[in-house]
Amino acid sequence: MKKILFLLCFCLIYAQEEEATNIIQCNAIFNARKDEILAQLQELEEKKQSLEILQKAGDELFAEREKKLKDQEQKLEGVKKEIEKKEIALQQSQKESEERVKKILKQNEEILRQIRDESDNKIAQTYAKMKDSKAAMILNDLAPSQAANILFHLKPQEIGKILAKMDPQKAAKLTELLKEGPPFDKSNVQNKENKPLI
């Protein structure tokens, strides 16, 4: 047992010596590589600082671009609002122009109607001054719509006298037209209805 105990003590001492040798060797390796490790730490620190500088520069660039983008968005919004205002003004102007054109067309139509009425009245007065037989002879040769338009502007007594002197078939047709009333030229009315105002 003493031998075992001695052997154990010897092993323990040997192990401690070996451990001490290992520690000394580790210290020697550490001291030998200390400068290299410090250089690597210095290099890592410089890289870290470079990365921080790059990150800061990137953040500043991003913030600057974001500000420019917001400025451009505001400008575009302003341009869009300006375009919308101009579009509304243009539509209003176009609407006013259309209304003016319609008003002018209506006035022109009224003037034309008055001119036609005046002309028809003068023609009717001319026929009223003619002899019944001569007026009947001329109206016989006119288109039914024209003859009806002239007769329409005469007094009923004068119409009766002229129709009595006309060809009976023509007189019957003119009577039908007078009964329907103006406008006597139906094709002209249809053309006006189909014709656009502007």
PDB file of C-alpha atoms in Angstrom:
ATOM      1  CA  MET A   1       0.000   0.000   0.000  1.00  0.00           C
ATOM      2  CA  LYS A   2       2.893   2.275   0.650  1.00  0.00           C
ATOM      3  CA  LYS A   3       4.034   1.569  -2.847  1.00  0.00           C
ATOM      4  CA  ILE A   4       0.683   2.557  -4.260  1.00  0.00           C
ATOM      5  CA  LEU A   5       0.618   5.673  -2.193  1.00  0.00           C
ATOM      6  CA  PHE A   6       4.150   6.502  -3.301  1.00  0.00           C
ATOM      7  CA  LEU A   7       3.228   5.884  -6.876  1.00  0.00           C
ATOM      8  CA  LEU A   8       0.205   8.109  -6.557  1.00  0.00           C
ATOM      9  CA  CYS A   9       2.250  10.902  -5.040  1.00  0.00           C
ATOM     10  CA  PHE A  10       4.825  10.508  -7.763  1.00  0.00           C
ATOM     11  CA  CYS A  11       2.151  10.658 -10.453  1.00  0.00           C
ATOM     12  CA  LEU A  12       0.586  13.662  -8.834  1.00  0.00           C
ATOM     13  CA  ILE A  13       3.894  15.496  -8.657  1.00  0.00           C
ATOM     14  CA  TYR A  14       4.678  14.508 -12.214  1.00  0.00           C
ATOM     15  CA  ALA A  15       1.277  15.706 -13.378  1.00  0.00           C
ATOM     16  CA  GLN A  16       1.715  19.016 -11.595  1.00  0.00           C
ATOM     17  CA  GLU A  17       5.142  19.455 -13.170  1.00  0.00           C
ATOM     18  CA  GLU A  18       3.729  18.625 -16.567  1.00  0.00           C
ATOM     19  CA  GLU A  19       0.867  21.023 -16.014  1.00  0.00           C
ATOM     20  CA  ALA A  20       3.275  23.724 -14.922  1.00  0.00           C
ATOM     21  CA  THR A  21       5.362  22.989 -18.015  1.00  0.00           C
ATOM     22  CA  ASN A  22       2.236  23.307 -20.168  1.00  0.00           C
ATOM     23  CA  ILE A  23       1.334  26.587 -18.480  1.00  0.00           C
ATOM     24  CA  ILE A  24       4.850  27.888 -19.047  1.00  0.00           C
ATOM     25  CA  GLN A  25       4.696  26.785 -22.676  1.00  0.00           C
ATOM     26  CA  CYS A  26       1.270  28.465 -23.095  1.00  0.00           C
ATOM     27  CA  ASN A  27       2.641  31.665 -21.580  1.00  0.00           C
ATOM     28  CA  ALA A  28       5.626  31.502 -23.911  1.00  0.00           C
ATOM     29  CA  ILE A  29       3.328  30.953 -26.938  1.00  0.00           C
ATOM     30  CA  PHE A  30       1.021  33.758 -25.766  1.00  0.00           C
ATOM     31  CA  ASN A  31       3.984  36.129 -25.275  1.00  0.00           C
ATOM     32  CA  ALA A  32       5.363  35.151 -28.668  1.00  0.00           C
ATOM     33  CA  ARG A  33       1.974  35.777 -30.374  1.00  0.00           C
ATOM     34  CA  LYS A  34       0.973  38.703 -28.176  1.00  0.00           C
ATOM     35  CA  ASP A  35       2.204  41.293 -30.696  1.00  0.00           C
ATOM     36  CA  GLU A  36       0.518  39.434 -33.538  1.00  0.00           C
ATOM     37  CA  ILE A  37      -2.768  39.260 -31.587  1.00  0.00           C
ATOM     38  CA  LEU A  38      -2.521  42.959 -30.699  1.00  0.00           C
ATOM     39  CA  ALA A  39      -1.902  43.782 -34.372  1.00  0.00           C
ATOM     40  CA  GLN A  40      -4.969  41.725 -35.362  1.00  0.00           C
ATOM     41  CA  LEU A  41      -7.034  43.444 -32.648  1.00  0.00           C
ATOM     42  CA  GLN A  42      -5.845  46.826 -33.933  1.00  0.00           C
ATOM     43  CA  GLU A  43      -6.772  45.803 -37.495  1.00  0.00           C
ATOM     44  CA  LEU A  44     -10.220  44.630 -36.330  1.00  0.00           C
ATOM     45  CA  GLU A  45     -10.737  47.933 -34.499  1.00  0.00           C
ATOM     46  CA  GLU A  46      -9.808  49.886 -37.657  1.00  0.00           C
ATOM     47  CA  LYS A  47     -12.198  47.764 -39.763  1.00  0.00           C
ATOM     48  CA  LYS A  48     -14.923  48.333 -37.170  1.00  0.00           C
ATOM     49  CA  GLN A  49     -14.347  52.112 -37.327  1.00  0.00           C
ATOM     50  CA  SER A  50     -14.349  51.980 -41.165  1.00  0.00           C
ATOM     51  CA  LEU A  51     -17.639  50.071 -41.109  1.00  0.00           C
ATOM     52  CA  GLU A  52     -19.148  52.591 -38.694  1.00  0.00           C
ATOM     53  CA  ILE A  53     -18.023  55.459 -40.952  1.00  0.00           C
ATOM     54  CA  LEU A  54     -19.471  53.675 -44.012  1.00  0.00           C
ATOM     55  CA  GLN A  55     -22.709  52.982 -42.145  1.00  0.00           C
ATOM     56  CA  LYS A  56     -22.963  56.635 -41.104  1.00  0.00           C
ATOM     57  CA  ALA A  57     -22.247  57.800 -44.670  1.00  0.00           C
ATOM     58  CA  GLY A  58     -24.837  55.312 -46.007  1.00  0.00           C
ATOM     59  CA  ASP A  59     -27.434  56.559 -43.490  1.00  0.00           C
ATOM     60  CA  GLU A  60     -26.721  60.171 -44.460  1.00  0.00           C
ATOM     61  CA  LEU A  61     -26.992  59.333 -48.170  1.00  0.00           C
ATOM     62  CA  PHE A  62     -30.247  57.453 -47.559  1.00  0.00           C
ATOM     63  CA  ALA A  63     -31.652  60.386 -45.540  1.00  0.00           C
ATOM     64  CA  GLU A  64     -30.606  62.829 -48.297  1.00  0.00           C
ATOM     65  CA  ARG A  65     -32.225  60.713 -51.012  1.00  0.00           C
ATOM     66  CA  GLU A  66     -35.361  60.304 -48.936  1.00  0.00           C
ATOM     67  CA  LYS A  67     -35.537  64.102 -48.489  1.00  0.00           C
ATOM     68  CA  LYS A  68     -35.079  64.625 -52.250  1.00  0.00           C
ATOM     69  CA  LEU A  69     -37.779  62.046 -52.935  1.00  0.00           C
ATOM     70  CA  LYS A  70     -40.187  63.806 -50.559  1.00  0.00           C
ATOM     71  CA  ASP A  71     -39.371  67.149 -52.199  1.00  0.00           C
ATOM     72  CA  GLN A  72     -40.058  65.665 -55.640  1.00  0.00           C
ATOM     73  CA  GLU A  73     -43.311  64.139 -54.389  1.00  0.00           C
ATOM     74  CA  GLN A  74     -44.397  67.549 -53.077  1.00  0.00           C
ATOM     75  CA  LYS A  75     -43.487  69.185 -56.391  1.00  0.00           C
ATOM     76  CA  LEU A  76     -45.401  66.513 -58.315  1.00  0.00           C
ATOM     77  CA  GLU A  77     -48.387  66.967 -56.023  1.00  0.00           C
ATOM     78  CA  GLY A  78     -48.252  70.710 -56.693  1.00  0.00           C
ATOM     79  CA  VAL A  79     -48.037  70.129 -60.459  1.00  0.00           C
ATOM     80  CA  LYS A  80     -50.917  67.646 -60.262  1.00  0.00           C
ATOM     81  CA  LYS A  81     -53.101  70.146 -58.392  1.00  0.00           C
ATOM     82  CA  GLU A  82     -52.186  72.856 -60.906  1.00  0.00           C
ATOM     83  CA  ILE A  83     -53.119  70.550 -63.808  1.00  0.00           C
ATOM     84  CA  GLU A  84     -56.417  69.695 -62.113  1.00  0.00           C
ATOM     85  CA  LYS A  85     -57.178  73.411 -61.663  1.00  0.00           C
ATOM     86  CA  LYS A  86     -56.375  74.098 -65.313  1.00  0.00           C
ATOM     87  CA  GLU A  87     -58.487  71.127 -66.397  1.00  0.00           C
ATOM     88  CA  ILE A  88     -61.451  72.402 -64.372  1.00  0.00           C
ATOM     89  CA  ALA A  89     -60.958  75.908 -65.807  1.00  0.00           C
ATOM     90  CA  LEU A  90     -60.727  74.462 -69.327  1.00  0.00           C
ATOM     91  CA  GLN A  91     -63.912  72.433 -68.842  1.00  0.00           C
ATOM     92  CA  GLN A  92     -65.674  75.510 -67.481  1.00  0.00           C
ATOM     93  CA  SER A  93     -64.424  77.603 -70.394  1.00  0.00           C
ATOM     94  CA  GLN A  94     -65.489  74.898 -72.864  1.00  0.00           C
ATOM     95  CA  LYS A  95     -68.918  74.692 -71.252  1.00  0.00           C
ATOM     96  CA  GLU A  96     -69.295  78.490 -71.414  1.00  0.00           C
ATOM     97  CA  SER A  97     -68.174  78.453 -75.064  1.00  0.00           C
ATOM     98  CA  GLU A  98     -70.706  75.732 -75.896  1.00  0.00           C
ATOM     99  CA  GLU A  99     -73.446  77.710 -74.165  1.00  0.00           C
ATOM    100  CA  ARG A 100     -72.461  80.871 -76.088  1.00  0.00           C
ATOM    101  CA  VAL A 101     -72.449  78.921 -79.368  1.00  0.00           C
ATOM    102  CA  LYS A 102     -75.876  77.433 -78.563  1.00  0.00           C
ATOM    103  CA  LYS A 103     -77.187  80.878 -77.675  1.00  0.00           C
ATOM    104  CA  ILE A 104     -75.799  82.372 -80.899  1.00  0.00           C
ATOM    105  CA  LEU A 105     -77.255  79.482 -82.937  1.00  0.00           C
ATOM    106  CA  LYS A 106     -80.619  79.977 -81.279  1.00  0.00           C
ATOM    107  CA  GLN A 107     -80.477  83.716 -82.014  1.00  0.00           C
ATOM    108  CA  ASN A 108     -79.472  82.996 -85.630  1.00  0.00           C
ATOM    109  CA  GLU A 109     -82.314  80.505 -86.000  1.00  0.00           C
ATOM    110  CA  GLU A 110     -84.736  83.099 -84.632  1.00  0.00           C
ATOM    111  CA  ILE A 111     -83.389  85.722 -87.042  1.00  0.00           C
ATOM    112  CA  LEU A 112     -83.666  83.254 -89.949  1.00  0.00           C
ATOM    113  CA  ARG A 113     -87.229  82.390 -88.904  1.00  0.00           C
ATOM    114  CA  GLN A 114     -88.129  86.088 -88.781  1.00  0.00           C
ATOM    115  CA  ILE A 115     -86.538  86.626 -92.213  1.00  0.00           C
ATOM    116  CA  ARG A 116     -88.451  83.650 -93.627  1.00  0.00           C
ATOM    117  CA  ASP A 117     -91.699  84.838 -92.047  1.00  0.00           C
ATOM    118  CA  GLU A 118     -91.147  88.320 -93.425  1.00  0.00           C
ATOM    119  CA  SER A 119     -90.319  86.906 -96.826  1.00  0.00           C
ATOM    120  CA  ASP A 120     -93.333  84.571 -96.703  1.00  0.00           C
ATOM    121  CA  ASN A 121     -95.548  87.474 -95.647  1.00  0.00           C
ATOM    122  CA  LYS A 122     -94.303  89.591 -98.549  1.00  0.00           C
ATOM    123  CA  ILE A 123     -94.870  86.729-100.970  1.00  0.00           C
ATOM    124  CA  ALA A 124     -98.298  86.131 -99.442  1.00  0.00           C
ATOM    125  CA  GLN A 125     -99.139  89.829 -99.790  1.00  0.00           C
ATOM    126  CA  THR A 126     -98.071  89.668-103.424  1.00  0.00           C
ATOM    127  CA  TYR A 127    -100.379  86.698-104.038  1.00  0.00           C
ATOM    128  CA  ALA A 128    -103.146  88.417-102.082  1.00  0.00           C
ATOM    129  CA  LYS A 129    -102.964  91.355-104.535  1.00  0.00           C
ATOM    130  CA  MET A 130    -103.084  89.061-107.587  1.00  0.00           C
ATOM    131  CA  LYS A 131    -106.252  87.847-109.241  1.00  0.00           C
ATOM    132  CA  ASP A 132    -107.398  84.494-107.894  1.00  0.00           C
ATOM    133  CA  SER A 133    -107.065  82.738-111.225  1.00  0.00           C
ATOM    134  CA  LYS A 134    -103.476  83.946-111.816  1.00  0.00           C
ATOM    135  CA  ALA A 135    -102.406  83.038-108.220  1.00  0.00           C
ATOM    136  CA  ALA A 136    -104.021  79.593-108.636  1.00  0.00           C
ATOM    137  CA  MET A 137    -102.183  79.051-111.927  1.00  0.00           C
ATOM    138  CA  ILE A 138     -98.772  79.910-110.376  1.00  0.00           C
ATOM    139  CA  LEU A 139     -99.388  77.846-107.202  1.00  0.00           C
ATOM    140  CA  ASN A 140    -100.366  74.846-109.350  1.00  0.00           C
ATOM    141  CA  ASP A 141     -96.818  74.816-110.760  1.00  0.00           C
ATOM    142  CA  LEU A 142     -95.067  75.075-107.358  1.00  0.00           C
ATOM    143  CA  ALA A 143     -94.122  72.160-105.113  1.00  0.00           C
ATOM    144  CA  PRO A 144     -96.970  71.371-102.669  1.00  0.00           C
ATOM    145  CA  SER A 145     -94.895  72.392 -99.621  1.00  0.00           C
ATOM    146  CA  GLN A 146     -94.044  75.777-101.155  1.00  0.00           C
ATOM    147  CA  ALA A 147     -97.616  76.402-102.278  1.00  0.00           C
ATOM    148  CA  ALA A 148     -98.941  75.436 -98.808  1.00  0.00           C
ATOM    149  CA  ASN A 149     -96.436  77.782 -97.144  1.00  0.00           C
ATOM    150  CA  ILE A 150     -97.629  80.708 -99.287  1.00  0.00           C
ATOM    151  CA  LEU A 151    -101.329  79.916 -98.735  1.00  0.00           C
ATOM    152  CA  PHE A 152    -100.763  79.580 -94.984  1.00  0.00           C
ATOM    153  CA  HIS A 153     -99.871  83.283 -94.743  1.00  0.00           C
ATOM    154  CA  LEU A 154    -103.020  84.430 -96.540  1.00  0.00           C
ATOM    155  CA  LYS A 155    -106.405  85.203 -95.038  1.00  0.00           C
ATOM    156  CA  PRO A 156    -108.899  82.296 -95.077  1.00  0.00           C
ATOM    157  CA  GLN A 157    -111.147  84.052 -97.643  1.00  0.00           C
ATOM    158  CA  GLU A 158    -108.220  84.514-100.040  1.00  0.00           C
ATOM    159  CA  ILE A 159    -107.145  80.863 -99.566  1.00  0.00           C
ATOM    160  CA  GLY A 160    -110.650  79.673-100.428  1.00  0.00           C
ATOM    161  CA  LYS A 161    -110.842  81.786-103.588  1.00  0.00           C
ATOM    162  CA  ILE A 162    -107.434  80.586-104.849  1.00  0.00           C
ATOM    163  CA  LEU A 163    -108.099  76.893-104.045  1.00  0.00           C
ATOM    164  CA  ALA A 164    -111.412  77.126-105.930  1.00  0.00           C
ATOM    165  CA  LYS A 165    -109.546  78.141-109.122  1.00  0.00           C
ATOM    166  CA  MET A 166    -106.863  75.373-108.796  1.00  0.00           C
ATOM    167  CA  ASP A 167    -106.727  71.816-110.072  1.00  0.00           C
ATOM    168  CA  PRO A 168    -108.989  69.839-107.661  1.00  0.00           C
ATOM    169  CA  GLN A 169    -106.349  67.174-106.872  1.00  0.00           C
ATOM    170  CA  LYS A 170    -103.716  69.799-106.144  1.00  0.00           C
ATOM    171  CA  ALA A 171    -106.209  71.805-104.073  1.00  0.00           C
ATOM    172  CA  ALA A 172    -107.071  68.648-102.053  1.00  0.00           C
ATOM    173  CA  LYS A 173    -103.387  67.968-101.372  1.00  0.00           C
ATOM    174  CA  LEU A 174    -102.788  71.590-100.334  1.00  0.00           C
ATOM    175  CA  THR A 175    -105.822  71.444 -98.051  1.00  0.00           C
ATOM    176  CA  GLU A 176    -104.360  68.367 -96.333  1.00  0.00           C
ATOM    177  CA  LEU A 177    -101.010  70.114 -95.894  1.00  0.00           C
ATOM    178  CA  LEU A 178    -102.671  73.261 -94.507  1.00  0.00           C
ATOM    179  CA  LYS A 179    -104.669  71.121 -92.111  1.00  0.00           C
ATOM    180  CA  GLU A 180    -101.450  69.527 -90.725  1.00  0.00           C
ATOM    181  CA  GLY A 181     -99.869  72.965 -90.351  1.00  0.00           C
ATOM    182  CA  PRO A 182     -96.278  74.094 -90.726  1.00  0.00           C
ATOM    183  CA  PRO A 183     -93.588  73.107 -91.355  1.00  0.00           C
ATOM    184  CA  PHE A 184     -94.793  71.967 -94.740  1.00  0.00           C
ATOM    185  CA  ASP A 185     -91.451  70.675 -96.028  1.00  0.00           C
ATOM    186  CA  LYS A 186     -91.097  67.527 -93.832  1.00  0.00           C
ATOM    187  CA  SER A 187     -87.754  66.433 -95.360  1.00  0.00           C
ATOM    188  CA  ASN A 188     -86.205  69.791 -94.385  1.00  0.00           C
ATOM    189  CA  VAL A 189     -87.428  69.339 -90.787  1.00  0.00           C
ATOM    190  CA  GLN A 190     -85.944  65.828 -90.583  1.00  0.00           C
ATOM    191  CA  ASN A 191     -82.601  67.138 -91.867  1.00  0.00           C
ATOM    192  CA  LYS A 192     -82.626  69.830 -89.184  1.00  0.00           C
ATOM    193  CA  GLU A 193     -83.429  67.278 -86.479  1.00  0.00           C
ATOM    194  CA  ASN A 194     -80.596  65.003 -87.577  1.00  0.00           C
ATOM    195  CA  LYS A 195     -78.151  67.869 -87.964  1.00  0.00           C
ATOM    196  CA  PRO A 196     -75.920  68.406 -84.868  1.00  0.00           C
ATOM    197  CA  LEU A 197     -76.083  71.842 -83.244  1.00  0.00           C
ATOM    198  CA  ILE A 198     -72.300  72.230 -83.001  1.00  0.00           C
TER     199      ILE A 198
END
